[in-house]
Short mmCIF file of C-alpha atoms in Angstrom, two decimals:
data_model
loop_
_atom_site.label_atom_id
_atom_site.label_comp_id
_atom_site.label_asym_id
_atom_site.label_seq_id
_atom_site.Cartn_x
_atom_site.Cartn_y
_atom_site.Cartn_z
CA ASP A 187 -33.18 29.00 98.42
CA LEU A 188 -30.33 27.61 96.29
CA GLY A 189 -27.64 30.16 95.71
CA ALA A 190 -29.16 32.84 98.05
CA THR A 191 -26.75 33.97 100.84
CA ALA A 192 -26.75 36.96 103.30
CA TYR A 193 -23.93 38.33 105.44
CA ASP A 194 -23.80 41.14 108.05
CA ASP A 195 -20.58 42.87 109.27
CA ILE A 196 -21.79 42.53 112.84
CA ASP A 197 -24.20 39.58 112.88
CA GLY A 198 -22.20 37.52 110.42
CA ASP A 199 -23.88 34.87 108.29
CA LEU A 200 -27.66 35.66 107.99
CA THR A 201 -28.40 33.07 105.22
CA LEU A 202 -30.75 31.13 107.44
CA ASN A 203 -32.75 34.37 108.16
CA ILE A 204 -33.59 35.11 104.55
CA ASN A 205 -37.35 35.43 103.73
CA THR A 206 -38.12 34.09 100.34
CA TRP A 207 -41.31 34.69 98.37
CA ASN A 208 -41.45 32.14 95.61
CA PRO A 209 -44.52 32.13 93.42
CA VAL A 210 -43.10 29.78 90.86
CA ASN A 211 -45.44 26.93 89.59
CA THR A 212 -43.49 24.58 87.36
CA ALA A 213 -46.76 23.19 85.89
CA VAL A 214 -47.64 26.60 84.42
CA PRO A 215 -45.31 28.16 81.86
CA ASN A 216 -44.71 31.73 82.80
CA THR A 217 -42.07 34.32 83.87
CA TYR A 218 -41.88 34.55 87.59
CA GLU A 219 -40.12 36.91 90.06
CA VAL A 220 -38.65 35.38 93.23
CA THR A 221 -37.81 37.89 95.96
CA TYR A 222 -35.35 37.67 98.89
CA ASP A 223 -35.41 39.89 102.04
CA VAL A 224 -33.34 39.79 105.21
CA THR A 225 -33.03 41.94 108.33
CA ASP A 226 -30.17 41.99 110.90
CA ALA A 227 -30.49 41.92 114.68
CA ALA A 228 -30.72 45.69 114.81
CA GLY A 229 -33.68 45.73 112.52
CA ASN A 230 -31.78 46.98 109.44
CA ALA A 231 -33.23 45.53 106.24
CA ALA A 232 -31.06 44.69 103.32
CA GLU A 233 -31.95 45.75 99.81
CA GLN A 234 -34.53 43.37 98.38
CA GLN A 235 -33.07 40.92 95.77
CA THR A 236 -35.01 39.37 92.99
CA ARG A 237 -34.45 36.41 90.71
CA THR A 238 -36.28 35.82 87.38
CA VAL A 239 -37.40 32.30 86.81
CA ILE A 240 -38.80 31.36 83.40
CA VAL A 241 -40.82 28.18 83.21
CA ASN A 242 -40.91 27.13 79.53
CA PRO A 243 -43.66 24.97 78.04
CA LEU A 244 -42.97 21.45 77.17
CA PRO A 245 -42.17 20.91 73.46
CA THR A 246 -44.46 18.69 71.42
CA ALA A 247 -43.90 16.57 68.27
CA THR A 248 -47.12 15.45 66.53
CA ILE A 249 -47.76 13.29 63.61
CA GLU A 250 -51.24 14.45 62.53
CA ALA A 251 -53.95 12.01 61.53
CA ASP A 252 -54.68 10.91 57.98
CA GLN A 253 -51.04 10.38 56.98
CA THR A 254 -51.45 6.75 55.99
CA GLN A 255 -49.73 6.33 52.60
CA SER A 256 -49.16 3.55 49.99
CA VAL A 257 -45.84 3.82 48.11
CA CYS A 258 -44.09 1.50 45.66
CA SER A 259 -41.20 -0.50 46.89
CA GLY A 260 -38.03 1.65 46.99
CA ILE A 261 -39.95 4.92 46.80
CA PRO A 262 -39.56 7.14 49.92
CA ALA A 263 -42.58 8.51 51.76
CA ASN A 264 -42.79 11.91 53.57
CA ILE A 265 -44.31 12.15 57.04
CA GLU A 266 -45.06 15.69 58.40
CA VAL A 267 -44.14 16.23 62.09
CA ASP A 268 -45.58 19.38 63.75
CA LEU A 269 -43.36 20.85 66.41
CA THR A 270 -43.93 23.24 69.26
CA GLY A 271 -41.51 24.79 71.80
CA THR A 272 -38.28 26.54 71.07
CA GLY A 273 -36.16 25.34 68.13
CA PRO A 274 -33.91 23.89 67.10
CA TRP A 275 -35.31 20.52 68.24
CA ASP A 276 -34.00 16.92 68.51
CA ILE A 277 -36.44 14.13 67.95
CA THR A 278 -36.34 10.34 68.30
CA TYR A 279 -38.63 8.14 66.20
CA THR A 280 -39.08 4.40 65.66
CA ASP A 281 -40.45 1.93 63.15
CA GLY A 282 -41.28 -0.55 65.94
CA THR A 283 -37.89 -2.21 65.54
CA THR A 284 -35.22 0.42 65.30
CA THR A 285 -34.88 3.81 67.02
CA PHE A 286 -33.58 6.76 64.96
CA ASN A 287 -32.31 10.18 66.25
CA ILE A 288 -32.44 13.44 64.32
CA GLU A 289 -30.81 16.47 65.83
CA ASP A 290 -30.77 20.24 65.30
CA ILE A 291 -34.09 20.41 63.43
CA SER A 292 -34.76 24.07 62.48
CA SER A 293 -37.80 23.66 60.13
CA ASN A 294 -41.36 23.43 61.41
CA PRO A 295 -43.25 21.38 60.35
CA TYR A 296 -40.46 18.91 59.91
CA ILE A 297 -40.68 16.51 56.90
CA LEU A 298 -39.53 13.03 57.96
CA THR A 299 -38.56 11.02 54.91
CA VAL A 300 -38.68 7.22 55.29
CA SER A 301 -38.05 4.23 52.91
CA PRO A 302 -39.55 1.14 54.40
CA LEU A 303 -39.17 -2.28 52.75
CA VAL A 304 -42.43 -3.66 54.26
CA ASN A 305 -45.66 -2.22 55.62
CA THR A 306 -44.50 -0.06 58.63
CA THR A 307 -45.88 2.20 61.25
CA TYR A 308 -43.68 5.17 62.37
CA TRP A 309 -44.09 7.35 65.37
CA VAL A 310 -42.06 9.97 67.39
CA THR A 311 -41.05 8.75 70.74
CA SER A 312 -39.47 11.85 72.21
CA VAL A 313 -38.72 15.53 71.45
CA THR A 314 -36.26 17.94 73.13
CA ASP A 315 -36.13 21.65 72.34
CA ALA A 316 -33.45 24.31 72.62
CA ASN A 317 -34.35 24.94 76.27
CA GLY A 318 -33.57 21.38 77.19
CA CYS A 319 -37.23 20.56 77.80
CA ALA A 320 -38.25 17.03 76.83
CA ASN A 321 -41.51 15.42 76.12
CA THR A 322 -43.05 12.36 74.34
CA GLY A 323 -44.34 12.47 70.82
CA THR A 324 -47.93 11.78 69.67
CA GLY A 325 -49.58 10.30 66.65
CA ASN A 326 -48.30 7.80 63.98
CA ALA A 327 -48.23 7.20 60.30
CA ARG A 328 -48.79 3.89 58.52
CA ILE A 329 -46.79 3.32 55.28
CA TYR A 330 -47.88 0.52 52.97
CA ILE A 331 -45.58 -0.97 50.33
CA GLY A 332 -47.38 -1.94 47.21
CA PRO A 333 -49.73 -3.13 46.15
CA ILE A 334 -47.68 -5.40 43.93
CA THR A 335 -49.75 -6.54 40.95
CA THR A 336 -49.06 -9.64 38.75
CA ILE A 337 -50.87 -10.35 35.44
CA GLY A 338 -51.02 -13.92 34.31
CA THR A 339 -50.36 -15.36 30.84
CA ILE A 340 -53.19 -15.98 28.39
CA GLU A 341 -52.86 -18.86 25.95
CA ASN A 342 -55.02 -20.42 23.32
CA ALA A 343 -57.34 -17.40 22.81
CA CYS A 344 -60.03 -17.72 20.18
CA PRO A 345 -61.04 -14.83 17.88
CA ASN A 346 -64.04 -12.70 19.04
CA SER A 347 -64.14 -14.42 22.40
CA ASN A 348 -63.90 -12.88 25.87
CA ILE A 349 -60.58 -13.49 27.56
CA ILE A 350 -60.25 -13.01 31.33
CA VAL A 351 -56.99 -11.57 32.34
CA PRO A 352 -56.04 -12.80 35.85
CA VAL A 353 -54.63 -10.01 38.03
CA SER A 354 -53.36 -10.75 41.56
CA VAL A 355 -52.73 -8.02 44.08
CA LYS A 356 -50.36 -8.51 46.99
CA SER A 357 -51.35 -6.57 50.21
CA PHE A 358 -54.69 -5.54 48.78
CA ASP A 359 -56.49 -6.19 52.10
CA GLU A 360 -54.34 -3.61 53.92
CA VAL A 361 -54.15 -1.09 51.12
CA GLY A 362 -57.86 -1.16 50.54
CA PHE A 363 -57.94 0.26 47.03
CA ILE A 364 -55.71 0.39 43.93
CA SER A 365 -55.57 1.84 40.43
CA LEU A 366 -54.53 -0.31 37.52
CA SER A 367 -53.54 0.49 33.95
CA ILE A 368 -53.35 -1.90 31.05
CA ASN A 369 -51.85 -1.37 27.61
CA TYR A 370 -53.28 -3.27 24.65
CA ASP A 371 -53.66 -2.87 20.90
CA PRO A 372 -57.27 -1.66 20.23
CA ALA A 373 -57.01 -2.90 16.74
CA LYS A 374 -56.83 -6.51 18.03
CA LEU A 375 -58.45 -6.39 21.41
CA THR A 376 -61.54 -4.74 23.11
CA PHE A 377 -61.56 -3.74 26.75
CA VAL A 378 -64.75 -4.78 28.61
CA THR A 379 -65.46 -3.83 32.27
CA GLY A 380 -66.71 -6.61 34.53
CA ILE A 381 -66.64 -7.83 38.11
CA LEU A 382 -63.83 -10.19 39.02
CA ASN A 383 -64.69 -10.83 42.62
CA SER A 384 -67.70 -9.56 44.54
CA ALA A 385 -65.65 -9.52 47.73
CA ILE A 386 -63.36 -6.88 46.17
CA THR A 387 -64.79 -3.54 45.09
CA MET A 388 -62.72 -3.12 41.90
CA SER A 389 -63.23 -3.78 38.23
CA SER A 390 -61.77 -6.79 36.63
CA LEU A 391 -59.82 -6.56 33.43
CA TYR A 392 -61.27 -8.31 30.34
CA VAL A 393 -59.63 -7.99 26.97
#
């Protein structure tokens, strides 16, 4: 076994005669005792030596499900990363284009703050804990930018008539739902709920 040697004043080097009992299973985290015994040619047994071997569990870094978010452009999003193992941790994450490294993480869960400029998926590619054990990460989070809404210009409106306000929504298909607010003078206009497009489950804006 690496590092185990035996020597006798009469028989000399007995390293090759060492009997080792090694129960270590590197696939099962645990604390193991490895024992070493040796006997010289006269049958004299040396004092048994032991070595403690600790097999540490692999660390994990997990982005749990349901962390899809929609944020406005320029606004950061927070992604929660759950960690196991022995801290502090180092993690590597990617946005599919660039890889980022964060070292010496002491908090668990760790809040990863990102500021994408376009719709982006983030995932942790690797994690290393204080024991030097490394593993791959699991899970991902999709961050949507927008939706960006645009309201058209209304011209030549007639008194007491319904006026349809055109509203366009960028990235609506990916975001799936939005909430809009409109400001108007109730002394001059009346808000009426309607259906703008049957393919989109949202209310149109009539004023």
